[in-house]
Amino acid sequence: MKELIEHIVKALVDSPDKVAVNEIAGEKSIIFELRVGEGDLGKVIGKEGRTAKAIRTIVTAAAMKQGKRTVLEIIE
Amino acid sequence: MKMVEASGKDINEAIENGIKILRVRKEEIDYEITSQNDEETVVKLTIKEPRQHLHELATFILSSCGFKPNIEITKDDKGLYLNIKTRHTDAILIGRKGETLWSLQYLISRLMKRFHPNLKILVDVGSYRMRRNNFLRKKAEAIACIVLQTGREMALDPLTKKEQQIVETKLSEIKGVKIYTIGKGVSKNVIIAPNNESK
């Protein structure tokens, strides 16, 4: 899943080198910390948060299959 | 930017460099060697044609989420129609009120738009959209009939914007009824009412 988030985000931003995804796995939940370069935050969030919402929904759906919860945090 | 030239010490490194520039995966491109000697290899990378590209992208997204998708792509006059089928996990991919399906649609078309700007893509899971649309049309028709007979207003379940549009187009074919909405956001309801003015 980490690979998926990275691939999607790298395709959207201006500076793909600064994209980093950190996975913190817990017993019942997984936290993804997504770091993007300066000025790219808006691109990841999207118009009215659409892109961020879409990524979160897909990650949640994928985790649901394994019976887990996920949190995606976006940090600049 | 559908095409890029890249170089490296050997062919693998050259491709590696090229996909970094394009920011795609190796499966999404075709390559061609333009020149090669002992020190340097130059390759030309091109993005695959839309249909194949879409197939690779959808397979990657779904399989890295842990699904085993069966992907079917058909072409119609509007663009490409992508139907995803999985075993027993369609419900997860559709989500509540088609939320996950919407996300898949949004992300896939967003990623495809980078290289194929004028291509329209419709994503579907297990023909959900088709089934839902048919169901909505039938329901709208049935309720309109009741409204016409009784002359009383009736409400539909909360619908998304797209669903509301479908109901509206269906009802515009039926004479004697009008529709309006009450409420906002999630609890926005469509009301079908008799149109007295036309009588």
mmCIF file of C-alpha atoms in Angstrom:
data_model
loop_
_atom_site.group_PDB
_atom_site.id
_atom_site.type_symbol
_atom_site.label_atom_id
_atom_site.label_comp_id
_atom_site.label_asym_id
_atom_site.label_seq_id
_atom_site.Cartn_x
_atom_site.Cartn_y
_atom_site.Cartn_z
ATOM 1 C CA MET A 1 0.000 0.000 0.000
ATOM 2 C CA LYS A 2 2.921 2.252 0.793
ATOM 3 C CA GLU A 3 4.125 1.780 -2.747
ATOM 4 C CA LEU A 4 0.726 2.761 -4.092
ATOM 5 C CA ILE A 5 0.533 6.018 -2.124
ATOM 6 C CA GLU A 6 4.061 6.885 -3.192
ATOM 7 C CA HIS A 7 3.342 6.208 -6.851
ATOM 8 C CA ILE A 8 0.125 8.216 -6.936
ATOM 9 C CA VAL A 9 1.602 11.184 -5.096
ATOM 10 C CA LYS A 10 4.805 11.236 -7.121
ATOM 11 C CA ALA A 11 2.757 11.425 -10.283
ATOM 12 C CA LEU A 12 0.908 14.482 -9.013
ATOM 13 C CA VAL A 13 3.547 16.729 -7.449
ATOM 14 C CA ASP A 14 6.227 19.022 -8.884
ATOM 15 C CA SER A 15 9.166 17.716 -6.863
ATOM 16 C CA PRO A 16 8.847 13.925 -6.636
ATOM 17 C CA ASP A 17 12.213 13.537 -4.908
ATOM 18 C CA LYS A 18 10.861 15.111 -1.754
ATOM 19 C CA VAL A 19 7.961 12.685 -1.431
ATOM 20 C CA ALA A 20 8.362 10.278 1.452
ATOM 21 C CA VAL A 21 5.890 7.847 2.942
ATOM 22 C CA ASN A 22 6.367 6.474 6.406
ATOM 23 C CA GLU A 23 4.340 3.498 7.550
ATOM 24 C CA ILE A 24 3.635 2.975 11.226
ATOM 25 C CA ALA A 25 1.863 -0.325 11.712
ATOM 26 C CA GLY A 26 -0.103 -1.019 14.848
ATOM 27 C CA GLU A 27 -2.157 -3.987 15.921
ATOM 28 C CA LYS A 28 -5.427 -2.808 14.501
ATOM 29 C CA SER A 29 -4.484 0.302 12.638
ATOM 30 C CA ILE A 30 -1.902 1.565 10.190
ATOM 31 C CA ILE A 31 -0.745 5.158 10.098
ATOM 32 C CA PHE A 32 0.757 6.546 6.932
ATOM 33 C CA GLU A 33 2.760 9.726 7.153
ATOM 34 C CA LEU A 34 3.082 11.392 3.807
ATOM 35 C CA ARG A 35 5.673 14.112 3.412
ATOM 36 C CA VAL A 36 5.752 16.337 0.376
ATOM 37 C CA GLY A 37 7.990 19.184 -0.733
ATOM 38 C CA GLU A 38 7.211 22.821 -0.146
ATOM 39 C CA GLY A 39 4.392 24.108 -2.307
ATOM 40 C CA ASP A 40 3.177 20.673 -3.260
ATOM 41 C CA LEU A 41 0.725 20.368 -0.416
ATOM 42 C CA GLY A 42 -2.080 21.870 -2.468
ATOM 43 C CA LYS A 43 -1.528 19.415 -5.279
ATOM 44 C CA VAL A 44 -1.886 16.441 -2.949
ATOM 45 C CA ILE A 45 -4.959 17.844 -1.239
ATOM 46 C CA GLY A 46 -6.624 18.933 -4.460
ATOM 47 C CA LYS A 47 -9.671 21.058 -5.134
ATOM 48 C CA GLU A 48 -11.845 21.029 -2.001
ATOM 49 C CA GLY A 49 -9.744 18.142 -0.695
ATOM 50 C CA ARG A 50 -10.817 15.840 -3.479
ATOM 51 C CA THR A 51 -7.467 14.191 -4.139
ATOM 52 C CA ALA A 52 -6.701 13.685 -0.468
ATOM 53 C CA LYS A 53 -10.166 12.254 0.067
ATOM 54 C CA ALA A 54 -9.804 9.875 -2.868
ATOM 55 C CA ILE A 55 -6.436 8.564 -1.673
ATOM 56 C CA ARG A 56 -7.766 8.115 1.852
ATOM 57 C CA THR A 57 -10.854 6.268 0.688
ATOM 58 C CA ILE A 58 -8.859 3.814 -1.391
ATOM 59 C CA VAL A 59 -6.365 3.165 1.385
ATOM 60 C CA THR A 60 -9.241 2.628 3.805
ATOM 61 C CA ALA A 61 -10.886 0.185 1.418
ATOM 62 C CA ALA A 62 -7.665 -1.745 1.036
ATOM 63 C CA ALA A 63 -7.192 -1.917 4.783
ATOM 64 C CA MET A 64 -10.777 -2.967 5.310
ATOM 65 C CA LYS A 65 -10.017 -6.143 3.417
ATOM 66 C CA GLN A 66 -7.450 -6.971 6.095
ATOM 67 C CA GLY A 67 -9.772 -5.820 8.865
ATOM 68 C CA LYS A 68 -7.703 -2.800 9.796
ATOM 69 C CA ARG A 69 -8.138 0.940 10.107
ATOM 70 C CA THR A 70 -5.916 3.482 8.444
ATOM 71 C CA VAL A 71 -4.996 7.090 8.954
ATOM 72 C CA LEU A 72 -3.261 9.102 6.273
ATOM 73 C CA GLU A 73 -1.538 12.209 7.487
ATOM 74 C CA ILE A 74 -0.199 14.721 5.033
ATOM 75 C CA ILE A 75 2.730 16.791 6.254
ATOM 76 C CA GLU A 76 4.551 19.501 4.383
ATOM 77 C CA MET B 1 5.210 14.623 -22.576
ATOM 78 C CA LYS B 2 4.540 11.151 -23.854
ATOM 79 C CA MET B 3 8.055 10.386 -24.929
ATOM 80 C CA VAL B 4 11.460 10.801 -23.364
ATOM 81 C CA GLU B 5 15.036 9.908 -24.154
ATOM 82 C CA ALA B 6 17.287 8.719 -21.391
ATOM 83 C CA SER B 7 20.785 7.350 -21.099
ATOM 84 C CA GLY B 8 22.706 5.164 -18.710
ATOM 85 C CA LYS B 9 25.623 2.758 -18.494
ATOM 86 C CA ASP B 10 23.531 -0.200 -19.561
ATOM 87 C CA ILE B 11 19.993 -0.688 -20.751
ATOM 88 C CA ASN B 12 18.491 -1.237 -17.308
ATOM 89 C CA GLU B 13 19.990 1.952 -15.935
ATOM 90 C CA ALA B 14 18.823 3.932 -18.952
ATOM 91 C CA ILE B 15 15.243 2.722 -18.526
ATOM 92 C CA GLU B 16 15.475 3.371 -14.810
ATOM 93 C CA ASN B 17 16.506 6.977 -15.494
ATOM 94 C CA GLY B 18 13.779 7.443 -18.071
ATOM 95 C CA ILE B 19 10.933 6.287 -15.854
ATOM 96 C CA LYS B 20 12.192 8.616 -13.150
ATOM 97 C CA ILE B 21 11.703 11.561 -15.500
ATOM 98 C CA LEU B 22 8.261 10.407 -16.590
ATOM 99 C CA ARG B 23 7.347 9.314 -13.049
ATOM 100 C CA VAL B 24 5.686 6.116 -14.167
ATOM 101 C CA ARG B 25 6.280 2.434 -13.608
ATOM 102 C CA LYS B 26 8.216 0.190 -15.942
ATOM 103 C CA GLU B 27 5.010 -1.581 -16.963
ATOM 104 C CA GLU B 28 3.521 1.624 -18.315
ATOM 105 C CA ILE B 29 6.093 2.243 -21.039
ATOM 106 C CA ASP B 30 7.520 0.716 -24.179
ATOM 107 C CA TYR B 31 11.184 1.246 -24.940
ATOM 108 C CA GLU B 32 13.385 1.295 -27.949
ATOM 109 C CA ILE B 33 17.175 1.431 -28.070
ATOM 110 C CA THR B 34 18.406 4.356 -30.123
ATOM 111 C CA SER B 35 22.135 3.942 -29.657
ATOM 112 C CA GLN B 36 24.337 1.591 -27.715
ATOM 113 C CA ASN B 37 28.073 1.259 -27.070
ATOM 114 C CA ASP B 38 30.265 0.024 -24.256
ATOM 115 C CA GLU B 39 29.975 3.152 -22.168
ATOM 116 C CA GLU B 40 26.511 4.429 -22.770
ATOM 117 C CA THR B 41 23.096 3.231 -23.843
ATOM 118 C CA VAL B 42 20.412 5.642 -25.008
ATOM 119 C CA VAL B 43 16.806 4.522 -24.993
ATOM 120 C CA LYS B 44 13.610 6.130 -26.146
ATOM 121 C CA LEU B 45 10.666 5.578 -23.822
ATOM 122 C CA THR B 46 7.096 6.012 -24.932
ATOM 123 C CA ILE B 47 3.937 5.694 -22.896
ATOM 124 C CA LYS B 48 1.828 2.732 -23.939
ATOM 125 C CA GLU B 49 -1.333 3.315 -25.920
ATOM 126 C CA PRO B 50 -4.296 4.366 -23.736
ATOM 127 C CA ARG B 51 -6.029 1.026 -23.491
ATOM 128 C CA GLN B 52 -2.960 -0.892 -22.409
ATOM 129 C CA HIS B 53 -1.835 1.936 -20.153
ATOM 130 C CA LEU B 54 -5.183 1.969 -18.392
ATOM 131 C CA HIS B 55 -5.002 -1.784 -17.947
ATOM 132 C CA GLU B 56 -1.547 -1.632 -16.361
ATOM 133 C CA LEU B 57 -2.481 1.279 -14.111
ATOM 134 C CA ALA B 58 -5.699 -0.284 -12.852
ATOM 135 C CA THR B 59 -3.996 -3.619 -12.249
ATOM 136 C CA PHE B 60 -1.245 -1.913 -10.270
ATOM 137 C CA ILE B 61 -3.590 0.164 -8.119
ATOM 138 C CA LEU B 62 -5.853 -2.748 -7.265
ATOM 139 C CA SER B 63 -3.255 -5.432 -6.762
ATOM 140 C CA SER B 64 -1.153 -3.255 -4.488
ATOM 141 C CA CYS B 65 -4.288 -2.811 -2.384
ATOM 142 C CA GLY B 66 -4.430 -6.587 -2.068
ATOM 143 C CA PHE B 67 -7.246 -7.279 -4.538
ATOM 144 C CA LYS B 68 -7.155 -9.775 -7.356
ATOM 145 C CA PRO B 69 -8.865 -7.859 -10.114
ATOM 146 C CA ASN B 70 -10.209 -9.102 -13.391
ATOM 147 C CA ILE B 71 -10.126 -6.112 -15.686
ATOM 148 C CA GLU B 72 -12.195 -5.625 -18.766
ATOM 149 C CA ILE B 73 -11.829 -2.591 -21.004
ATOM 150 C CA THR B 74 -14.259 -1.762 -23.772
ATOM 151 C CA LYS B 75 -14.216 1.193 -26.078
ATOM 152 C CA ASP B 76 -17.343 3.164 -26.905
ATOM 153 C CA ASP B 77 -17.983 6.467 -28.631
ATOM 154 C CA LYS B 78 -17.402 8.470 -25.443
ATOM 155 C CA GLY B 79 -14.124 6.893 -24.400
ATOM 156 C CA LEU B 80 -12.941 3.886 -22.489
ATOM 157 C CA TYR B 81 -15.166 1.891 -20.170
ATOM 158 C CA LEU B 82 -13.274 0.025 -17.465
ATOM 159 C CA ASN B 83 -15.085 -2.718 -15.627
ATOM 160 C CA ILE B 84 -13.378 -4.272 -12.623
ATOM 161 C CA LYS B 85 -14.467 -7.642 -11.356
ATOM 162 C CA THR B 86 -13.161 -9.330 -8.257
ATOM 163 C CA ARG B 87 -14.132 -12.385 -6.303
ATOM 164 C CA HIS B 88 -16.299 -11.538 -3.282
ATOM 165 C CA THR B 89 -14.701 -8.129 -2.786
ATOM 166 C CA ASP B 90 -16.781 -6.002 -5.148
ATOM 167 C CA ALA B 91 -18.661 -4.533 -2.206
ATOM 168 C CA ILE B 92 -15.469 -3.134 -0.684
ATOM 169 C CA LEU B 93 -14.453 -1.582 -3.983
ATOM 170 C CA ILE B 94 -17.824 0.103 -4.397
ATOM 171 C CA GLY B 95 -18.022 1.380 -0.842
ATOM 172 C CA ARG B 96 -20.871 3.157 0.890
ATOM 173 C CA LYS B 97 -23.015 4.824 -1.781
ATOM 174 C CA GLY B 98 -20.257 4.210 -4.298
ATOM 175 C CA GLU B 99 -17.705 6.264 -2.384
ATOM 176 C CA THR B 100 -14.734 4.010 -3.110
ATOM 177 C CA LEU B 101 -15.785 3.637 -6.716
ATOM 178 C CA TRP B 102 -15.836 7.418 -6.995
ATOM 179 C CA SER B 103 -12.295 7.583 -5.586
ATOM 180 C CA LEU B 104 -11.043 4.988 -8.032
ATOM 181 C CA GLN B 105 -12.670 6.897 -10.863
ATOM 182 C CA TYR B 106 -11.115 10.163 -9.742
ATOM 183 C CA LEU B 107 -7.586 8.873 -9.211
ATOM 184 C CA ILE B 108 -7.445 6.710 -12.325
ATOM 185 C CA SER B 109 -8.675 9.482 -14.587
ATOM 186 C CA ARG B 110 -6.372 11.973 -12.894
ATOM 187 C CA LEU B 111 -3.322 9.772 -13.447
ATOM 188 C CA MET B 112 -4.313 8.960 -17.023
ATOM 189 C CA LYS B 113 -4.892 12.623 -17.838
ATOM 190 C CA ARG B 114 -1.188 13.340 -17.533
ATOM 191 C CA PHE B 115 -0.495 11.521 -20.773
ATOM 192 C CA HIS B 116 -3.864 11.274 -22.483
ATOM 193 C CA PRO B 117 -5.487 14.651 -21.785
ATOM 194 C CA ASN B 118 -8.562 14.233 -23.962
ATOM 195 C CA LEU B 119 -9.464 10.709 -23.036
ATOM 196 C CA LYS B 120 -12.667 10.033 -21.117
ATOM 197 C CA ILE B 121 -12.669 7.072 -18.783
ATOM 198 C CA LEU B 122 -15.581 5.528 -16.946
ATOM 199 C CA VAL B 123 -14.653 3.197 -14.114
ATOM 200 C CA ASP B 124 -17.125 0.589 -12.941
ATOM 201 C CA VAL B 125 -16.982 -2.265 -10.470
ATOM 202 C CA GLY B 126 -19.001 -5.378 -11.240
ATOM 203 C CA SER B 127 -21.347 -3.339 -13.493
ATOM 204 C CA TYR B 128 -22.523 -1.447 -10.397
ATOM 205 C CA ARG B 129 -23.160 1.788 -12.266
ATOM 206 C CA MET B 130 -25.319 0.127 -14.882
ATOM 207 C CA ARG B 131 -27.361 -1.785 -12.334
ATOM 208 C CA ARG B 132 -27.809 1.292 -10.158
ATOM 209 C CA ASN B 133 -28.846 3.484 -13.075
ATOM 210 C CA ASN B 134 -31.415 0.978 -14.285
ATOM 211 C CA PHE B 135 -32.752 0.617 -10.773
ATOM 212 C CA LEU B 136 -33.053 4.392 -10.340
ATOM 213 C CA ARG B 137 -34.848 4.832 -13.639
ATOM 214 C CA LYS B 138 -37.359 2.116 -12.781
ATOM 215 C CA LYS B 139 -37.906 3.484 -9.314
ATOM 216 C CA ALA B 140 -38.422 7.032 -10.575
ATOM 217 C CA GLU B 141 -40.936 5.800 -13.100
ATOM 218 C CA ALA B 142 -42.833 3.737 -10.536
ATOM 219 C CA ILE B 143 -43.026 6.590 -8.047
ATOM 220 C CA ALA B 144 -44.107 9.037 -10.730
ATOM 221 C CA CYS B 145 -46.988 6.689 -11.545
ATOM 222 C CA ILE B 146 -48.118 6.635 -7.924
ATOM 223 C CA VAL B 147 -47.841 10.421 -7.698
ATOM 224 C CA LEU B 148 -49.969 10.844 -10.798
ATOM 225 C CA GLN B 149 -52.634 8.515 -9.448
ATOM 226 C CA THR B 150 -52.860 9.882 -5.931
ATOM 227 C CA GLY B 151 -51.919 13.498 -6.603
ATOM 228 C CA ARG B 152 -49.699 13.546 -3.529
ATOM 229 C CA GLU B 153 -46.012 14.339 -3.276
ATOM 230 C CA MET B 154 -43.506 11.572 -2.656
ATOM 231 C CA ALA B 155 -39.857 11.623 -1.628
ATOM 232 C CA LEU B 156 -36.979 9.518 -2.898
ATOM 233 C CA ASP B 157 -34.073 8.329 -0.807
ATOM 234 C CA PRO B 158 -31.116 10.706 -0.583
ATOM 235 C CA LEU B 159 -29.212 10.592 -3.870
ATOM 236 C CA THR B 160 -25.841 11.778 -5.047
ATOM 237 C CA LYS B 161 -25.670 14.506 -7.671
ATOM 238 C CA LYS B 162 -25.091 12.075 -10.524
ATOM 239 C CA GLU B 163 -27.975 9.912 -9.403
ATOM 240 C CA GLN B 164 -30.197 12.936 -9.143
ATOM 241 C CA GLN B 165 -29.376 13.841 -12.730
ATOM 242 C CA ILE B 166 -30.408 10.404 -13.908
ATOM 243 C CA VAL B 167 -33.728 10.675 -12.093
ATOM 244 C CA GLU B 168 -34.266 14.144 -13.543
ATOM 245 C CA THR B 169 -33.701 13.071 -17.131
ATOM 246 C CA LYS B 170 -36.012 10.105 -16.657
ATOM 247 C CA LEU B 171 -38.760 12.250 -15.157
ATOM 248 C CA SER B 172 -38.515 14.883 -17.844
ATOM 249 C CA GLU B 173 -39.909 12.235 -20.176
ATOM 250 C CA ILE B 174 -42.965 11.759 -17.994
ATOM 251 C CA LYS B 175 -45.614 14.466 -18.226
ATOM 252 C CA GLY B 176 -47.503 15.833 -15.273
ATOM 253 C CA VAL B 177 -44.802 15.566 -12.637
ATOM 254 C CA LYS B 178 -42.156 17.995 -11.480
ATOM 255 C CA ILE B 179 -39.326 17.557 -9.032
ATOM 256 C CA TYR B 180 -37.711 19.715 -6.410
ATOM 257 C CA THR B 181 -35.298 19.082 -3.577
ATOM 258 C CA ILE B 182 -35.297 19.829 0.129
ATOM 259 C CA GLY B 183 -32.467 19.736 2.626
ATOM 260 C CA LYS B 184 -28.769 20.039 2.141
ATOM 261 C CA GLY B 185 -25.712 17.819 1.977
ATOM 262 C CA VAL B 186 -26.270 14.182 2.892
ATOM 263 C CA SER B 187 -29.912 14.610 3.760
ATOM 264 C CA LYS B 188 -30.872 16.254 0.493
ATOM 265 C CA ASN B 189 -34.051 14.630 -0.696
ATOM 266 C CA VAL B 190 -35.655 14.632 -4.091
ATOM 267 C CA ILE B 191 -39.388 15.141 -4.033
ATOM 268 C CA ILE B 192 -41.586 14.129 -6.923
ATOM 269 C CA ALA B 193 -44.730 16.227 -7.051
ATOM 270 C CA PRO B 194 -47.710 16.439 -9.400
ATOM 271 C CA ASN B 195 -47.496 19.349 -11.788
ATOM 272 C CA ASN B 196 -50.891 21.026 -11.589
ATOM 273 C CA GLU B 197 -50.125 23.880 -13.941
ATOM 274 C CA SER B 198 -49.958 21.651 -16.959
ATOM 275 C CA LYS B 199 -53.493 20.373 -16.418
#
